[in-house]
Amino acid sequence: MKRTEEISLENILNRTLALFSKYGIKNITMDDVSHELGISKKTLYKNITDKRDLIKQVIKYEIEVQKLSADRMKARNLNAIDELVHVNRHIHASQSIHQPVFYNDLKTYYPDIYEEWLEYRRNRMYELILRNLTKGIEEGLFREDLNPVMIAKMHMAQTESMHTSGIVEDKDLTSSSFIDEVFTYHMHGICNEEGLKYFASARKNY
């Protein structure tokens, strides 16, 4: 790759995230990063202190990207089911890019950074699920007898256990059919009759 010594921090973080997601954190060196970016290590170190600092900034960047995506979806003013369809589409797209090795390496070799990321992810995920459930009930698409708080916690626990139990294989976590099965299972648990009809119609478009 042709070297160009002018590069933005956002570009560094975006492309490093892609490297980590594909190959894991352990297998990527600072030499690999500078080579991929087409810059010298000297230029790289003007923006990054060391690999640990790079990882922290990559995680922060990913969080900001997720926030922006959530804000864009909220601005579209979709109903609760269409929101989940949108999220499922995003999962399909991101799972083929973000391999489990990325987070496995983060947990193994940088546990403090992993715990900070996990705490943020849990809080954010809980907030989004709870809001969606409440919205769906108000819109008459989800069951009125749902307990949003309990369902949000159960859904979070289910999602985390799939990644840590050892029962679900990594290949399943990136399988379109597995992702859709989990999604359908969740929807049939929370939708009322009207919601299921709408979901059946909406899913034909993705």
JSON list of C-alpha atoms in Angstrom, two decimals:
[
{"chain": "A", "resi": 1, "resn": "MET", "atom": "CA", "xyz": [0.00, 0.00, 0.00]},
{"chain": "A", "resi": 2, "resn": "LYS", "atom": "CA", "xyz": [1.24, 3.47, -0.87]},
{"chain": "A", "resi": 3, "resn": "ARG", "atom": "CA", "xyz": [2.28, 5.39, 2.21]},
{"chain": "A", "resi": 4, "resn": "THR", "atom": "CA", "xyz": [0.56, 8.65, 2.99]},
{"chain": "A", "resi": 5, "resn": "GLU", "atom": "CA", "xyz": [1.51, 10.34, 6.25]},
{"chain": "A", "resi": 6, "resn": "GLU", "atom": "CA", "xyz": [-1.70, 12.35, 6.54]},
{"chain": "A", "resi": 7, "resn": "ILE", "atom": "CA", "xyz": [-4.50, 10.42, 8.21]},
{"chain": "A", "resi": 8, "resn": "SER", "atom": "CA", "xyz": [-7.26, 11.29, 10.64]},
{"chain": "A", "resi": 9, "resn": "LEU", "atom": "CA", "xyz": [-7.65, 9.66, 14.03]},
{"chain": "A", "resi": 10, "resn": "GLU", "atom": "CA", "xyz": [-11.15, 8.53, 13.02]},
{"chain": "A", "resi": 11, "resn": "ASN", "atom": "CA", "xyz": [-9.70, 6.73, 9.99]},
{"chain": "A", "resi": 12, "resn": "ILE", "atom": "CA", "xyz": [-7.08, 5.06, 12.18]},
{"chain": "A", "resi": 13, "resn": "LEU", "atom": "CA", "xyz": [-9.67, 3.83, 14.64]},
{"chain": "A", "resi": 14, "resn": "ASN", "atom": "CA", "xyz": [-12.16, 2.72, 11.99]},
{"chain": "A", "resi": 15, "resn": "ARG", "atom": "CA", "xyz": [-9.64, 0.64, 10.07]},
{"chain": "A", "resi": 16, "resn": "THR", "atom": "CA", "xyz": [-8.02, -0.74, 13.21]},
{"chain": "A", "resi": 17, "resn": "LEU", "atom": "CA", "xyz": [-11.45, -1.84, 14.43]},
{"chain": "A", "resi": 18, "resn": "ALA", "atom": "CA", "xyz": [-11.85, -3.74, 11.17]},
{"chain": "A", "resi": 19, "resn": "LEU", "atom": "CA", "xyz": [-8.47, -5.45, 11.71]},
{"chain": "A", "resi": 20, "resn": "PHE", "atom": "CA", "xyz": [-9.25, -6.40, 15.31]},
{"chain": "A", "resi": 21, "resn": "SER", "atom": "CA", "xyz": [-12.70, -7.63, 14.33]},
{"chain": "A", "resi": 22, "resn": "LYS", "atom": "CA", "xyz": [-11.34, -9.90, 11.62]},
{"chain": "A", "resi": 23, "resn": "TYR", "atom": "CA", "xyz": [-8.13, -11.21, 13.18]},
{"chain": "A", "resi": 24, "resn": "GLY", "atom": "CA", "xyz": [-8.49, -10.56, 16.90]},
{"chain": "A", "resi": 25, "resn": "ILE", "atom": "CA", "xyz": [-6.47, -8.21, 19.09]},
{"chain": "A", "resi": 26, "resn": "LYS", "atom": "CA", "xyz": [-3.65, -10.57, 20.05]},
{"chain": "A", "resi": 27, "resn": "ASN", "atom": "CA", "xyz": [-2.63, -11.28, 16.45]},
{"chain": "A", "resi": 28, "resn": "ILE", "atom": "CA", "xyz": [-2.44, -7.64, 15.37]},
{"chain": "A", "resi": 29, "resn": "THR", "atom": "CA", "xyz": [0.74, -5.68, 16.11]},
{"chain": "A", "resi": 30, "resn": "MET", "atom": "CA", "xyz": [1.40, -1.98, 15.81]},
{"chain": "A", "resi": 31, "resn": "ASP", "atom": "CA", "xyz": [3.48, -2.84, 12.74]},
{"chain": "A", "resi": 32, "resn": "ASP", "atom": "CA", "xyz": [0.41, -4.49, 11.21]},
{"chain": "A", "resi": 33, "resn": "VAL", "atom": "CA", "xyz": [-1.67, -1.40, 11.92]},
{"chain": "A", "resi": 34, "resn": "SER", "atom": "CA", "xyz": [0.82, 1.02, 10.38]},
{"chain": "A", "resi": 35, "resn": "HIS", "atom": "CA", "xyz": [1.20, -1.24, 7.34]},
{"chain": "A", "resi": 36, "resn": "GLU", "atom": "CA", "xyz": [-2.56, -1.50, 6.87]},
{"chain": "A", "resi": 37, "resn": "LEU", "atom": "CA", "xyz": [-2.96, 2.27, 7.17]},
{"chain": "A", "resi": 38, "resn": "GLY", "atom": "CA", "xyz": [-0.03, 3.01, 4.88]},
{"chain": "A", "resi": 39, "resn": "ILE", "atom": "CA", "xyz": [1.73, 5.20, 7.44]},
{"chain": "A", "resi": 40, "resn": "SER", "atom": "CA", "xyz": [4.94, 4.97, 9.43]},
{"chain": "A", "resi": 41, "resn": "LYS", "atom": "CA", "xyz": [4.88, 3.92, 13.07]},
{"chain": "A", "resi": 42, "resn": "LYS", "atom": "CA", "xyz": [6.20, 7.38, 13.89]},
{"chain": "A", "resi": 43, "resn": "THR", "atom": "CA", "xyz": [3.06, 8.91, 12.42]},
{"chain": "A", "resi": 44, "resn": "LEU", "atom": "CA", "xyz": [0.87, 6.33, 14.15]},
{"chain": "A", "resi": 45, "resn": "TYR", "atom": "CA", "xyz": [2.43, 7.16, 17.52]},
{"chain": "A", "resi": 46, "resn": "LYS", "atom": "CA", "xyz": [1.60, 10.84, 17.05]},
{"chain": "A", "resi": 47, "resn": "ASN", "atom": "CA", "xyz": [-2.03, 9.83, 17.55]},
{"chain": "A", "resi": 48, "resn": "ILE", "atom": "CA", "xyz": [-1.64, 6.72, 19.72]},
{"chain": "A", "resi": 49, "resn": "THR", "atom": "CA", "xyz": [0.52, 6.16, 22.81]},
{"chain": "A", "resi": 50, "resn": "ASP", "atom": "CA", "xyz": [0.78, 2.36, 22.56]},
{"chain": "A", "resi": 51, "resn": "LYS", "atom": "CA", "xyz": [-1.32, -0.70, 21.72]},
{"chain": "A", "resi": 52, "resn": "ARG", "atom": "CA", "xyz": [-3.28, -0.48, 24.94]},
{"chain": "A", "resi": 53, "resn": "ASP", "atom": "CA", "xyz": [-4.17, 3.14, 24.21]},
{"chain": "A", "resi": 54, "resn": "LEU", "atom": "CA", "xyz": [-5.15, 2.13, 20.67]},
{"chain": "A", "resi": 55, "resn": "ILE", "atom": "CA", "xyz": [-7.50, -0.57, 21.99]},
{"chain": "A", "resi": 56, "resn": "LYS", "atom": "CA", "xyz": [-9.15, 1.85, 24.43]},
{"chain": "A", "resi": 57, "resn": "GLN", "atom": "CA", "xyz": [-9.66, 4.42, 21.69]},
{"chain": "A", "resi": 58, "resn": "VAL", "atom": "CA", "xyz": [-11.02, 1.78, 19.29]},
{"chain": "A", "resi": 59, "resn": "ILE", "atom": "CA", "xyz": [-13.59, 0.67, 21.91]},
{"chain": "A", "resi": 60, "resn": "LYS", "atom": "CA", "xyz": [-14.56, 4.30, 22.55]},
{"chain": "A", "resi": 61, "resn": "TYR", "atom": "CA", "xyz": [-14.91, 4.83, 18.80]},
{"chain": "A", "resi": 62, "resn": "GLU", "atom": "CA", "xyz": [-17.12, 1.76, 18.43]},
{"chain": "A", "resi": 63, "resn": "ILE", "atom": "CA", "xyz": [-19.36, 3.01, 21.24]},
{"chain": "A", "resi": 64, "resn": "GLU", "atom": "CA", "xyz": [-19.74, 6.37, 19.51]},
{"chain": "A", "resi": 65, "resn": "VAL", "atom": "CA", "xyz": [-20.61, 4.66, 16.24]},
{"chain": "A", "resi": 66, "resn": "GLN", "atom": "CA", "xyz": [-23.29, 2.61, 18.01]},
{"chain": "A", "resi": 67, "resn": "LYS", "atom": "CA", "xyz": [-24.70, 5.73, 19.66]},
{"chain": "A", "resi": 68, "resn": "LEU", "atom": "CA", "xyz": [-24.89, 7.50, 16.30]},
{"chain": "A", "resi": 69, "resn": "SER", "atom": "CA", "xyz": [-26.66, 4.50, 14.76]},
{"chain": "A", "resi": 70, "resn": "ALA", "atom": "CA", "xyz": [-29.20, 4.43, 17.61]},
{"chain": "A", "resi": 71, "resn": "ASP", "atom": "CA", "xyz": [-29.82, 8.18, 17.30]},
{"chain": "A", "resi": 72, "resn": "ARG", "atom": "CA", "xyz": [-30.41, 7.85, 13.56]},
{"chain": "A", "resi": 73, "resn": "MET", "atom": "CA", "xyz": [-32.90, 5.06, 14.11]},
{"chain": "A", "resi": 74, "resn": "LYS", "atom": "CA", "xyz": [-34.73, 7.06, 16.77]},
{"chain": "A", "resi": 75, "resn": "ALA", "atom": "CA", "xyz": [-34.96, 10.01, 14.40]},
{"chain": "A", "resi": 76, "resn": "ARG", "atom": "CA", "xyz": [-36.79, 7.81, 11.87]},
{"chain": "A", "resi": 77, "resn": "ASN", "atom": "CA", "xyz": [-39.68, 7.47, 14.35]},
{"chain": "A", "resi": 78, "resn": "LEU", "atom": "CA", "xyz": [-40.29, 3.79, 13.54]},
{"chain": "A", "resi": 79, "resn": "ASN", "atom": "CA", "xyz": [-42.78, 1.69, 15.48]},
{"chain": "A", "resi": 80, "resn": "ALA", "atom": "CA", "xyz": [-41.41, -0.82, 17.99]},
{"chain": "A", "resi": 81, "resn": "ILE", "atom": "CA", "xyz": [-41.43, -3.79, 15.61]},
{"chain": "A", "resi": 82, "resn": "ASP", "atom": "CA", "xyz": [-39.77, -1.90, 12.77]},
{"chain": "A", "resi": 83, "resn": "GLU", "atom": "CA", "xyz": [-37.10, -0.78, 15.24]},
{"chain": "A", "resi": 84, "resn": "LEU", "atom": "CA", "xyz": [-36.30, -4.40, 16.05]},
{"chain": "A", "resi": 85, "resn": "VAL", "atom": "CA", "xyz": [-36.31, -5.36, 12.38]},
{"chain": "A", "resi": 86, "resn": "HIS", "atom": "CA", "xyz": [-33.80, -2.55, 11.81]},
{"chain": "A", "resi": 87, "resn": "VAL", "atom": "CA", "xyz": [-31.64, -3.81, 14.69]},
{"chain": "A", "resi": 88, "resn": "ASN", "atom": "CA", "xyz": [-31.77, -7.35, 13.33]},
{"chain": "A", "resi": 89, "resn": "ARG", "atom": "CA", "xyz": [-30.57, -6.11, 9.94]},
{"chain": "A", "resi": 90, "resn": "HIS", "atom": "CA", "xyz": [-27.69, -4.36, 11.66]},
{"chain": "A", "resi": 91, "resn": "ILE", "atom": "CA", "xyz": [-26.78, -7.53, 13.56]},
{"chain": "A", "resi": 92, "resn": "HIS", "atom": "CA", "xyz": [-26.70, -9.49, 10.31]},
{"chain": "A", "resi": 93, "resn": "ALA", "atom": "CA", "xyz": [-24.35, -6.94, 8.78]},
{"chain": "A", "resi": 94, "resn": "SER", "atom": "CA", "xyz": [-22.07, -6.54, 11.80]},
{"chain": "A", "resi": 95, "resn": "GLN", "atom": "CA", "xyz": [-21.79, -10.22, 12.76]},
{"chain": "A", "resi": 96, "resn": "SER", "atom": "CA", "xyz": [-20.09, -11.00, 9.45]},
{"chain": "A", "resi": 97, "resn": "ILE", "atom": "CA", "xyz": [-17.53, -8.30, 10.23]},
{"chain": "A", "resi": 98, "resn": "HIS", "atom": "CA", "xyz": [-17.10, -8.49, 14.01]},
{"chain": "A", "resi": 99, "resn": "GLN", "atom": "CA", "xyz": [-15.89, -11.99, 14.76]},
{"chain": "A", "resi": 100, "resn": "PRO", "atom": "CA", "xyz": [-16.15, -13.34, 18.34]},
{"chain": "A", "resi": 101, "resn": "VAL", "atom": "CA", "xyz": [-12.32, -13.48, 18.56]},
{"chain": "A", "resi": 102, "resn": "PHE", "atom": "CA", "xyz": [-12.25, -9.69, 18.98]},
{"chain": "A", "resi": 103, "resn": "TYR", "atom": "CA", "xyz": [-14.20, -9.69, 22.24]},
{"chain": "A", "resi": 104, "resn": "ASN", "atom": "CA", "xyz": [-12.66, -12.97, 23.40]},
{"chain": "A", "resi": 105, "resn": "ASP", "atom": "CA", "xyz": [-9.19, -11.45, 23.09]},
{"chain": "A", "resi": 106, "resn": "LEU", "atom": "CA", "xyz": [-10.35, -8.26, 24.80]},
{"chain": "A", "resi": 107, "resn": "LYS", "atom": "CA", "xyz": [-11.70, -10.26, 27.74]},
{"chain": "A", "resi": 108, "resn": "THR", "atom": "CA", "xyz": [-8.59, -12.44, 28.00]},
{"chain": "A", "resi": 109, "resn": "TYR", "atom": "CA", "xyz": [-5.77, -9.94, 27.53]},
{"chain": "A", "resi": 110, "resn": "TYR", "atom": "CA", "xyz": [-7.32, -6.63, 28.55]},
{"chain": "A", "resi": 111, "resn": "PRO", "atom": "CA", "xyz": [-9.91, -7.59, 31.20]},
{"chain": "A", "resi": 112, "resn": "ASP", "atom": "CA", "xyz": [-10.16, -4.10, 32.70]},
{"chain": "A", "resi": 113, "resn": "ILE", "atom": "CA", "xyz": [-11.00, -2.53, 29.33]},
{"chain": "A", "resi": 114, "resn": "TYR", "atom": "CA", "xyz": [-13.42, -5.41, 28.66]},
{"chain": "A", "resi": 115, "resn": "GLU", "atom": "CA", "xyz": [-15.23, -4.87, 31.97]},
{"chain": "A", "resi": 116, "resn": "GLU", "atom": "CA", "xyz": [-15.62, -1.14, 31.26]},
{"chain": "A", "resi": 117, "resn": "TRP", "atom": "CA", "xyz": [-16.99, -1.91, 27.81]},
{"chain": "A", "resi": 118, "resn": "LEU", "atom": "CA", "xyz": [-19.30, -4.63, 29.16]},
{"chain": "A", "resi": 119, "resn": "GLU", "atom": "CA", "xyz": [-20.72, -2.35, 31.86]},
{"chain": "A", "resi": 120, "resn": "TYR", "atom": "CA", "xyz": [-21.49, 0.34, 29.28]},
{"chain": "A", "resi": 121, "resn": "ARG", "atom": "CA", "xyz": [-22.96, -2.22, 26.88]},
{"chain": "A", "resi": 122, "resn": "ARG", "atom": "CA", "xyz": [-25.21, -3.69, 29.57]},
{"chain": "A", "resi": 123, "resn": "ASN", "atom": "CA", "xyz": [-26.53, -0.30, 30.64]},
{"chain": "A", "resi": 124, "resn": "ARG", "atom": "CA", "xyz": [-27.09, 0.87, 27.08]},
{"chain": "A", "resi": 125, "resn": "MET", "atom": "CA", "xyz": [-28.69, -2.39, 25.98]},
{"chain": "A", "resi": 126, "resn": "TYR", "atom": "CA", "xyz": [-31.02, -2.43, 29.00]},
{"chain": "A", "resi": 127, "resn": "GLU", "atom": "CA", "xyz": [-32.09, 1.14, 28.31]},
{"chain": "A", "resi": 128, "resn": "LEU", "atom": "CA", "xyz": [-32.83, 0.45, 24.63]},
{"chain": "A", "resi": 129, "resn": "ILE", "atom": "CA", "xyz": [-34.69, -2.82, 25.24]},
{"chain": "A", "resi": 130, "resn": "LEU", "atom": "CA", "xyz": [-36.81, -1.32, 28.02]},
{"chain": "A", "resi": 131, "resn": "ARG", "atom": "CA", "xyz": [-37.69, 1.69, 25.87]},
{"chain": "A", "resi": 132, "resn": "ASN", "atom": "CA", "xyz": [-38.63, -0.55, 22.93]},
{"chain": "A", "resi": 133, "resn": "LEU", "atom": "CA", "xyz": [-40.81, -2.82, 25.05]},
{"chain": "A", "resi": 134, "resn": "THR", "atom": "CA", "xyz": [-42.64, 0.10, 26.63]},
{"chain": "A", "resi": 135, "resn": "LYS", "atom": "CA", "xyz": [-43.16, 1.67, 23.22]},
{"chain": "A", "resi": 136, "resn": "GLY", "atom": "CA", "xyz": [-44.49, -1.58, 21.74]},
{"chain": "A", "resi": 137, "resn": "ILE", "atom": "CA", "xyz": [-47.03, -1.98, 24.53]},
{"chain": "A", "resi": 138, "resn": "GLU", "atom": "CA", "xyz": [-48.21, 1.62, 24.11]},
{"chain": "A", "resi": 139, "resn": "GLU", "atom": "CA", "xyz": [-48.55, 1.08, 20.35]},
{"chain": "A", "resi": 140, "resn": "GLY", "atom": "CA", "xyz": [-50.69, -2.03, 20.89]},
{"chain": "A", "resi": 141, "resn": "LEU", "atom": "CA", "xyz": [-48.18, -4.31, 19.20]},
{"chain": "A", "resi": 142, "resn": "PHE", "atom": "CA", "xyz": [-46.74, -6.08, 22.26]},
{"chain": "A", "resi": 143, "resn": "ARG", "atom": "CA", "xyz": [-48.59, -8.02, 24.95]},
{"chain": "A", "resi": 144, "resn": "GLU", "atom": "CA", "xyz": [-50.18, -5.81, 27.59]},
{"chain": "A", "resi": 145, "resn": "ASP", "atom": "CA", "xyz": [-49.30, -8.31, 30.33]},
{"chain": "A", "resi": 146, "resn": "LEU", "atom": "CA", "xyz": [-45.55, -8.02, 29.69]},
{"chain": "A", "resi": 147, "resn": "ASN", "atom": "CA", "xyz": [-43.29, -6.91, 32.51]},
{"chain": "A", "resi": 148, "resn": "PRO", "atom": "CA", "xyz": [-40.80, -4.75, 30.55]},
{"chain": "A", "resi": 149, "resn": "VAL", "atom": "CA", "xyz": [-38.17, -4.72, 33.30]},
{"chain": "A", "resi": 150, "resn": "MET", "atom": "CA", "xyz": [-38.14, -8.50, 33.68]},
{"chain": "A", "resi": 151, "resn": "ILE", "atom": "CA", "xyz": [-38.21, -9.15, 29.93]},
{"chain": "A", "resi": 152, "resn": "ALA", "atom": "CA", "xyz": [-35.34, -6.69, 29.35]},
{"chain": "A", "resi": 153, "resn": "LYS", "atom": "CA", "xyz": [-33.20, -8.44, 31.97]},
{"chain": "A", "resi": 154, "resn": "MET", "atom": "CA", "xyz": [-34.08, -11.89, 30.63]},
{"chain": "A", "resi": 155, "resn": "HIS", "atom": "CA", "xyz": [-33.23, -10.87, 27.07]},
{"chain": "A", "resi": 156, "resn": "MET", "atom": "CA", "xyz": [-29.90, -9.43, 28.16]},
{"chain": "A", "resi": 157, "resn": "ALA", "atom": "CA", "xyz": [-29.05, -12.56, 30.16]},
{"chain": "A", "resi": 158, "resn": "GLN", "atom": "CA", "xyz": [-29.97, -14.77, 27.20]},
{"chain": "A", "resi": 159, "resn": "THR", "atom": "CA", "xyz": [-27.80, -12.74, 24.83]},
{"chain": "A", "resi": 160, "resn": "GLU", "atom": "CA", "xyz": [-24.78, -12.79, 27.13]},
{"chain": "A", "resi": 161, "resn": "SER", "atom": "CA", "xyz": [-25.09, -16.50, 27.88]},
{"chain": "A", "resi": 162, "resn": "MET", "atom": "CA", "xyz": [-25.03, -17.31, 24.18]},
{"chain": "A", "resi": 163, "resn": "HIS", "atom": "CA", "xyz": [-21.57, -15.74, 24.00]},
{"chain": "A", "resi": 164, "resn": "THR", "atom": "CA", "xyz": [-20.16, -17.22, 27.20]},
{"chain": "A", "resi": 165, "resn": "SER", "atom": "CA", "xyz": [-21.84, -20.56, 27.94]},
{"chain": "A", "resi": 166, "resn": "GLY", "atom": "CA", "xyz": [-19.77, -22.59, 25.50]},
{"chain": "A", "resi": 167, "resn": "ILE", "atom": "CA", "xyz": [-22.96, -24.27, 24.27]},
{"chain": "A", "resi": 168, "resn": "VAL", "atom": "CA", "xyz": [-23.47, -21.98, 21.30]},
{"chain": "A", "resi": 169, "resn": "GLU", "atom": "CA", "xyz": [-20.52, -22.23, 18.90]},
{"chain": "A", "resi": 170, "resn": "ASP", "atom": "CA", "xyz": [-18.85, -19.21, 17.34]},
{"chain": "A", "resi": 171, "resn": "LYS", "atom": "CA", "xyz": [-20.05, -20.31, 13.91]},
{"chain": "A", "resi": 172, "resn": "ASP", "atom": "CA", "xyz": [-23.64, -20.14, 15.19]},
{"chain": "A", "resi": 173, "resn": "LEU", "atom": "CA", "xyz": [-23.18, -16.60, 16.46]},
{"chain": "A", "resi": 174, "resn": "THR", "atom": "CA", "xyz": [-22.34, -15.47, 12.93]},
{"chain": "A", "resi": 175, "resn": "SER", "atom": "CA", "xyz": [-24.93, -17.67, 11.21]},
{"chain": "A", "resi": 176, "resn": "SER", "atom": "CA", "xyz": [-27.83, -15.83, 9.55]},
{"chain": "A", "resi": 177, "resn": "SER", "atom": "CA", "xyz": [-30.23, -18.68, 10.27]},
{"chain": "A", "resi": 178, "resn": "PHE", "atom": "CA", "xyz": [-29.28, -18.76, 13.97]},
{"chain": "A", "resi": 179, "resn": "ILE", "atom": "CA", "xyz": [-29.61, -14.98, 14.30]},
{"chain": "A", "resi": 180, "resn": "ASP", "atom": "CA", "xyz": [-33.04, -15.08, 12.67]},
{"chain": "A", "resi": 181, "resn": "GLU", "atom": "CA", "xyz": [-34.18, -17.97, 14.88]},
{"chain": "A", "resi": 182, "resn": "VAL", "atom": "CA", "xyz": [-33.24, -16.07, 18.05]},
{"chain": "A", "resi": 183, "resn": "PHE", "atom": "CA", "xyz": [-34.96, -12.95, 16.70]},
{"chain": "A", "resi": 184, "resn": "THR", "atom": "CA", "xyz": [-38.15, -14.82, 15.79]},
{"chain": "A", "resi": 185, "resn": "TYR", "atom": "CA", "xyz": [-38.20, -16.54, 19.19]},
{"chain": "A", "resi": 186, "resn": "HIS", "atom": "CA", "xyz": [-38.00, -13.16, 20.93]},
{"chain": "A", "resi": 187, "resn": "MET", "atom": "CA", "xyz": [-40.71, -11.60, 18.78]},
{"chain": "A", "resi": 188, "resn": "HIS", "atom": "CA", "xyz": [-43.14, -14.45, 19.37]},
{"chain": "A", "resi": 189, "resn": "GLY", "atom": "CA", "xyz": [-42.62, -14.01, 23.09]},
{"chain": "A", "resi": 190, "resn": "ILE", "atom": "CA", "xyz": [-43.46, -10.31, 23.21]},
{"chain": "A", "resi": 191, "resn": "CYS", "atom": "CA", "xyz": [-45.91, -9.64, 20.35]},
{"chain": "A", "resi": 192, "resn": "ASN", "atom": "CA", "xyz": [-49.69, -9.84, 20.67]},
{"chain": "A", "resi": 193, "resn": "GLU", "atom": "CA", "xyz": [-51.82, -11.12, 17.78]},
{"chain": "A", "resi": 194, "resn": "GLU", "atom": "CA", "xyz": [-51.79, -7.81, 15.95]},
{"chain": "A", "resi": 195, "resn": "GLY", "atom": "CA", "xyz": [-48.04, -7.49, 16.48]},
{"chain": "A", "resi": 196, "resn": "LEU", "atom": "CA", "xyz": [-47.38, -10.97, 15.09]},
{"chain": "A", "resi": 197, "resn": "LYS", "atom": "CA", "xyz": [-49.38, -10.14, 11.97]},
{"chain": "A", "resi": 198, "resn": "TYR", "atom": "CA", "xyz": [-47.42, -6.94, 11.49]},
{"chain": "A", "resi": 199, "resn": "PHE", "atom": "CA", "xyz": [-44.12, -8.75, 12.13]},
{"chain": "A", "resi": 200, "resn": "ALA", "atom": "CA", "xyz": [-44.97, -11.45, 9.57]},
{"chain": "A", "resi": 201, "resn": "SER", "atom": "CA", "xyz": [-45.59, -8.74, 6.99]},
{"chain": "A", "resi": 202, "resn": "ALA", "atom": "CA", "xyz": [-42.56, -6.64, 7.92]},
{"chain": "A", "resi": 203, "resn": "ARG", "atom": "CA", "xyz": [-40.06, -9.52, 7.88]},
{"chain": "A", "resi": 204, "resn": "LYS", "atom": "CA", "xyz": [-40.88, -10.28, 4.23]},
{"chain": "A", "resi": 205, "resn": "ASN", "atom": "CA", "xyz": [-39.05, -7.09, 3.33]},
{"chain": "A", "resi": 206, "resn": "TYR", "atom": "CA", "xyz": [-35.69, -8.10, 4.80]}
]
